[in-house]
Coordinates of C-alpha atoms in Angstrom, one line a residue:
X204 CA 21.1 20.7 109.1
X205 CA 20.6 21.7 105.0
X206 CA 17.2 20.9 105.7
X207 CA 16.1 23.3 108.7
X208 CA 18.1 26.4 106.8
X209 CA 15.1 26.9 104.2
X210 CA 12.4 26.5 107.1
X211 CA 13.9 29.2 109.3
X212 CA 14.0 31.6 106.6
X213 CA 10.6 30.8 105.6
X214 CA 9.7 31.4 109.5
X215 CA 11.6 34.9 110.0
X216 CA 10.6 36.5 106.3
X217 CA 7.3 37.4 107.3
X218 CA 9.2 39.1 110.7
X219 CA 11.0 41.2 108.3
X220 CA 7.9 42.7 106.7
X221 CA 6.2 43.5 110.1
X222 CA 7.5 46.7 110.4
X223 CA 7.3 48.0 107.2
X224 CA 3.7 47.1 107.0
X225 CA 3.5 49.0 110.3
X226 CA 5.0 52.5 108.6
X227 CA 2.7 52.1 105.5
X228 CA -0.3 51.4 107.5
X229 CA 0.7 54.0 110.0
X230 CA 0.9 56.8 107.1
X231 CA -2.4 56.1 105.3
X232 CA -4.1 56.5 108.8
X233 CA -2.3 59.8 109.3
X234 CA -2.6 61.0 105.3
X235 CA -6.4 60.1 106.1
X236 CA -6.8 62.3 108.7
X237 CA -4.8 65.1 107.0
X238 CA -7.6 64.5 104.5
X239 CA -10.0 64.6 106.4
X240 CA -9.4 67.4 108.6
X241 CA -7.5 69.9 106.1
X242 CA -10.7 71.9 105.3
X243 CA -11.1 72.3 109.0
X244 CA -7.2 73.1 109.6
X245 CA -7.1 75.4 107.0
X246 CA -9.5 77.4 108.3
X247 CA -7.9 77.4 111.5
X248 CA -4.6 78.4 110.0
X249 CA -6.2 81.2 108.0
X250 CA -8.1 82.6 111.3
X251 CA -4.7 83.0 113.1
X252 CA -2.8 84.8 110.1
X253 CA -5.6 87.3 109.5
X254 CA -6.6 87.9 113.5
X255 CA -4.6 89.4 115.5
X256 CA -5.6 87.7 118.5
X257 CA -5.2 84.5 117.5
X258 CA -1.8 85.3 115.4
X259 CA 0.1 83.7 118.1
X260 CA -1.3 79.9 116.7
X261 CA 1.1 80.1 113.9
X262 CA 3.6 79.5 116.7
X263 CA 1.7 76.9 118.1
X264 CA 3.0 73.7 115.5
X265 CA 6.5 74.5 116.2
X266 CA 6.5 74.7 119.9
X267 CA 4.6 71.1 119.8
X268 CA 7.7 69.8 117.6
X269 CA 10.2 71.2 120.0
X270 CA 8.1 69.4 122.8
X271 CA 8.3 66.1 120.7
X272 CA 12.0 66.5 120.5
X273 CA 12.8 67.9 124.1
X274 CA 10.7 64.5 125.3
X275 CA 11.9 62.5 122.4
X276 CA 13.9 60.0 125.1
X277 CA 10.5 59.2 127.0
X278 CA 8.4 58.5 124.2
X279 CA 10.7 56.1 122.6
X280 CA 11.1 54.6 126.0
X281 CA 7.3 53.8 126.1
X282 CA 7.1 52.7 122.1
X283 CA 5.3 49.8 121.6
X284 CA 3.8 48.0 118.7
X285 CA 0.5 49.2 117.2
X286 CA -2.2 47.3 119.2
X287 CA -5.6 47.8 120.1
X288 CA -5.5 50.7 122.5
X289 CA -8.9 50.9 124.3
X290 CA -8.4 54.3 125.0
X291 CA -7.4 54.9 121.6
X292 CA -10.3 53.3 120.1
X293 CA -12.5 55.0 122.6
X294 CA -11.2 58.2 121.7
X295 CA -12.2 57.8 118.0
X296 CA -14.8 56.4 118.3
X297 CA -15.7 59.7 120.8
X298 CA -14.6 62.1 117.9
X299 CA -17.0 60.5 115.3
X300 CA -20.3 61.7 116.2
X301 CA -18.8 65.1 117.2
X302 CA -17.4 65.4 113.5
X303 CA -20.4 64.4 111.8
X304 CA -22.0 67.1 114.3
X305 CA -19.8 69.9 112.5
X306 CA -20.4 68.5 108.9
X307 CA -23.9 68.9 109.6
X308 CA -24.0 72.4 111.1
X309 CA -21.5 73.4 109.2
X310 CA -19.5 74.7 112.6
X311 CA -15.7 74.6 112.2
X312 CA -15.2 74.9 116.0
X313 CA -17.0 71.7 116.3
X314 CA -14.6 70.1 113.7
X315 CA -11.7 71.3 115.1
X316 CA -13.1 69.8 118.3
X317 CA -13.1 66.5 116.8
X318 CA -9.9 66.7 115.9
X319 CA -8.1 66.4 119.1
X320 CA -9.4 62.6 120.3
X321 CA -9.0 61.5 116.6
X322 CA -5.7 62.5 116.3
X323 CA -5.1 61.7 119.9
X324 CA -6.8 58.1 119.5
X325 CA -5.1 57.5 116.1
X326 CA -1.3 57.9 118.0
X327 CA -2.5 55.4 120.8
X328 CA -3.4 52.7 118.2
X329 CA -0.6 53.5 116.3
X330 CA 2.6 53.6 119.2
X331 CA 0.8 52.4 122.2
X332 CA -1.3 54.0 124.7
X333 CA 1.8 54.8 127.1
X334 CA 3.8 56.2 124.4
X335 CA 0.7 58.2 123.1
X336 CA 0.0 59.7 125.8
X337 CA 3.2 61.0 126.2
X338 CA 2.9 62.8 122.8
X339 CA -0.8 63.9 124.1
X340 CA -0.2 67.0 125.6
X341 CA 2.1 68.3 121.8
X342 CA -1.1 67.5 119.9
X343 CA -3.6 69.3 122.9
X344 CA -1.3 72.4 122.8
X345 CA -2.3 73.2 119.3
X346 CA -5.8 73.6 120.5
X347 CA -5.1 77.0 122.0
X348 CA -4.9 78.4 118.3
X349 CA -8.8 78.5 118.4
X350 CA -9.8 78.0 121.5
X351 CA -13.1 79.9 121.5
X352 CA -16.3 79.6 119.4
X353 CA -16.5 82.3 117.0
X354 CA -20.3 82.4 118.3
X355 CA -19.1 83.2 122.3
X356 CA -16.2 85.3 121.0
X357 CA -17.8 88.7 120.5
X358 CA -20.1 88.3 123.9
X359 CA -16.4 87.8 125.3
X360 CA -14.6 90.4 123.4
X361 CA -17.6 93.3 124.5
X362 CA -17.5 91.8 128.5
X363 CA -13.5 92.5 128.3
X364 CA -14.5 96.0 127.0
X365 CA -16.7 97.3 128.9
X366 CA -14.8 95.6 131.9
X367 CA -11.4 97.7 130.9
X368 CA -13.5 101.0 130.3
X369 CA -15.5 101.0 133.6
X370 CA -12.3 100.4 136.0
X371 CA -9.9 102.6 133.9
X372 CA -12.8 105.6 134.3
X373 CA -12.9 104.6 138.1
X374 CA -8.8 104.8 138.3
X375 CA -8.7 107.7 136.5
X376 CA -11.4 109.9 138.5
X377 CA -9.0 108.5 141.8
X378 CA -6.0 110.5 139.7
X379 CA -8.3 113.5 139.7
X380 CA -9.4 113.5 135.8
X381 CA -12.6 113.6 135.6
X382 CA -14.3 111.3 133.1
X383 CA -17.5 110.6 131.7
X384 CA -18.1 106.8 130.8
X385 CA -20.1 106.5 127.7
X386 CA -20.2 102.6 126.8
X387 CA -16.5 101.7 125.7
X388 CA -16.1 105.5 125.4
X389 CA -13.7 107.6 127.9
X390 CA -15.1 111.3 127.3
X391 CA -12.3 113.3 129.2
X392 CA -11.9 117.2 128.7
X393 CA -11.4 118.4 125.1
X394 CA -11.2 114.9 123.7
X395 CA -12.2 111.2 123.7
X396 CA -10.8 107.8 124.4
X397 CA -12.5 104.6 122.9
X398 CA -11.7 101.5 124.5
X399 CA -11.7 99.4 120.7
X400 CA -11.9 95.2 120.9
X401 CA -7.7 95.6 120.2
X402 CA -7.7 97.5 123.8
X403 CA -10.3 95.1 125.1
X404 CA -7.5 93.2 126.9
X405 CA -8.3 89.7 124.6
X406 CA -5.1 89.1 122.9
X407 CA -2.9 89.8 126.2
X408 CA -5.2 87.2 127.5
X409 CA -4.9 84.5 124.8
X410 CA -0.6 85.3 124.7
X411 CA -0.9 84.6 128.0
X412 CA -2.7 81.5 129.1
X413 CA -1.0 80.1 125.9
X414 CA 2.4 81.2 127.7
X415 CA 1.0 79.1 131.2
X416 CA 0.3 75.8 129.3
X417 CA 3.8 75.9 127.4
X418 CA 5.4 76.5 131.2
X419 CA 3.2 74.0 132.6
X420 CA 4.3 71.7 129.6
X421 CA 8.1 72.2 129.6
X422 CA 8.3 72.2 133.5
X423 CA 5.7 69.9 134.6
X424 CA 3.5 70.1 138.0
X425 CA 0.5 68.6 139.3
X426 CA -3.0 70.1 139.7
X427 CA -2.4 72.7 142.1
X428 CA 0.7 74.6 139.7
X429 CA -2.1 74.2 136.7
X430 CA -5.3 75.9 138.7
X431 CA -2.9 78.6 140.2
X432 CA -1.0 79.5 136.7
X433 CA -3.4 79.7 134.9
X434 CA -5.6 82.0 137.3
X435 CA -2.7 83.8 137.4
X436 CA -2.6 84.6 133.5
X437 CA -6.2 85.4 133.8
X438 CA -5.9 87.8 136.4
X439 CA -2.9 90.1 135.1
X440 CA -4.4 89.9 131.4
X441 CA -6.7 92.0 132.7
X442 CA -5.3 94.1 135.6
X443 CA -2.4 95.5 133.2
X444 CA -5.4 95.7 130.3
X445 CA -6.8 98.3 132.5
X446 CA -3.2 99.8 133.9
X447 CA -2.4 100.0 130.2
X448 CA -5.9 101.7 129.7
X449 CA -5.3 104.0 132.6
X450 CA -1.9 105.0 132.1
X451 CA -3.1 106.4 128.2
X452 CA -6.1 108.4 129.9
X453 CA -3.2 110.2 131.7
X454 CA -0.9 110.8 129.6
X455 CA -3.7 111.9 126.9
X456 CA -4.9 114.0 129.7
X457 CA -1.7 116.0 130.9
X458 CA 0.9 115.5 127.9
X459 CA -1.2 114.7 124.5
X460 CA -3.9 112.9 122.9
X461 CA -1.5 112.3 119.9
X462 CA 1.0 110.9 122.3
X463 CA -1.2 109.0 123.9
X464 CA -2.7 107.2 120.7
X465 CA 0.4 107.1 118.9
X466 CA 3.5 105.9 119.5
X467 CA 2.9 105.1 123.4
X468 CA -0.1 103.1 122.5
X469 CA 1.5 100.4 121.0
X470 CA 4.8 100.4 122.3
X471 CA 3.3 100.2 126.0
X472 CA 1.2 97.3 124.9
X473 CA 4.2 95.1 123.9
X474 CA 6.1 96.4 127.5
X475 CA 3.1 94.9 129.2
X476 CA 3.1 92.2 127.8
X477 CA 6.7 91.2 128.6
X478 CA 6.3 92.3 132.1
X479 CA 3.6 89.4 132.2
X480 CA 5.1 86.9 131.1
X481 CA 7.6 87.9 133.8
X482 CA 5.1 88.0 136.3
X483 CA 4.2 84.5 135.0
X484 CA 7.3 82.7 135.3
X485 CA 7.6 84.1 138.6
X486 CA 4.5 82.7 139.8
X487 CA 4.9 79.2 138.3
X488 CA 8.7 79.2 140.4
X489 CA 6.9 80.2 143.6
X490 CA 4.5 77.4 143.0
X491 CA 7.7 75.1 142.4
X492 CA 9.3 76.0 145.5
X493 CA 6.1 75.6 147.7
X494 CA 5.3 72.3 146.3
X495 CA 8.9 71.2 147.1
X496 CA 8.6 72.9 150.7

């Protein structure tokens, strides 16, 4: 019995270590992909704080957290041991070409691309796939900081416009003022309304499809709830864009032009918003209750 004392311990002290080797190798992957991807985060990070209509991204990282914790219970239920995920390992091997793509164009939108199956891949090896893809949809969340080129963003920006100008001069000549549409320009009597990229109905947009994936997120639903909220965001971004548009020709039309531009301007924008997100939640519980019908 003396004897087999030393040979057990000699056969559980490398069991000991397992873990511990597990945490460090663990947190050079991750510090190496901090490395590698800080330039491109950065970026990212400074494009939210200094645009307004992607200001809502600095939001984004703590949202994912509360995510994490709110599903803490099923992620450690599916915790495994790092293995050799093949969807992990297909994942970055996926993101390596499209990250050399963006070092050699020098396009950060690329970059941040890559970012999302690396970081995706790198949990799956590191937890499991199960338990990875359970932490999946935190990490794909924080794509909707940037979701759009900065090359397709102005094409985008100008369509919203023009969009917003043309249907607000239509409403407005229905409420009898009459208007002459020059471009993003709203040439009513005595005075002139430009429809500017802030009125362009972009940021209401971004607010709100980010909105529908953090509802679609925290309350779940199949394919149907996903195409139907987020047409939904889509479509009241820009009918209360051009309401919001509307309702200033009017008022700068029979109350003031100061009025209109001033303090109503921006106080109606955040009221519209709000009633959207309203409208939002409303839809996704309508698509609850016929999916449970």
């Amino acid at each position: 019995m003396t004897q087999a004392e030393p040979n057990q311990q000699n056969i559980e002290a490398p069991a000991k270590h397992g873990p511990t080797l597990g945490l460090v190798a663990g947190g050079l992957s991750i510090g190496l992909l901090f490395v590698m991807f800080y330039p491109t985060l950065r970026a990212t990070a400074e494009i939210c704080w200094s645009n307004d209509n992607y200001s809502h991204g600095l939001l984004l990282p703590l949202i994912a957290a509360f995510f994490l914790y709110d599903r803490r219970q099923s992620v450690l239920k599916e915790l495994g041991a790092p293995d050799l995920s093949l969807f992990g390992l297909g994942l970055l091997l996926a993101a390596v070409p499209l990250f050399w793509l963006g070092e050699v164009s020098d396009i950060v939108f690329v970059r941040w691309l890559s970012f999302f199956p690396a970081a995706v891949g790198l949990v799956c090896l590191l937890v499991g796939t199960r338990a990875g893809l359970r932490i999946a949809p935190a990490i794909g969340l924080l794509f909707l900081a940037k979701p759009i080129p900065d090359s397709l963003a102005p094409k985008l920006f100008n369509s919203f416009q023009s969009f917003a100008a043309s249907r607000s001069a239509e409403l407005l000549n229905l409420f009898g003022v009459p208007v002459y549409l020059r471009g993003n320009v709203l040439e009513l009597p005595g005075m002139q309304l430009l429809v500017e990229e802030a009125c362009s109905g972009m940021r209401s947009l971004m607010a709100l499809l980010t909105v529908a994936v953090i509802v679609l997120l925290f309350s779940g639903g199949g394919v149907l709830k996903l195409v139907v909220v987020t047409l939904s965001a889509v479509l009241l971004a820009v009918a209360l864009n051009v309401f919001r548009v509307t309702l200033t020709g009017l008022i700068a039309r029979y109350v003031d032009l100061e009025t209109a531009t001033g303090f109503f301007h921006g106080f109606s924008g955040l009221l519209i918003f709000l009633f959207g997100l309203w409208a939002l939640f409303l839809v996704a519980r309508w698509v609850d209750r016929g999916i449970q019908r």
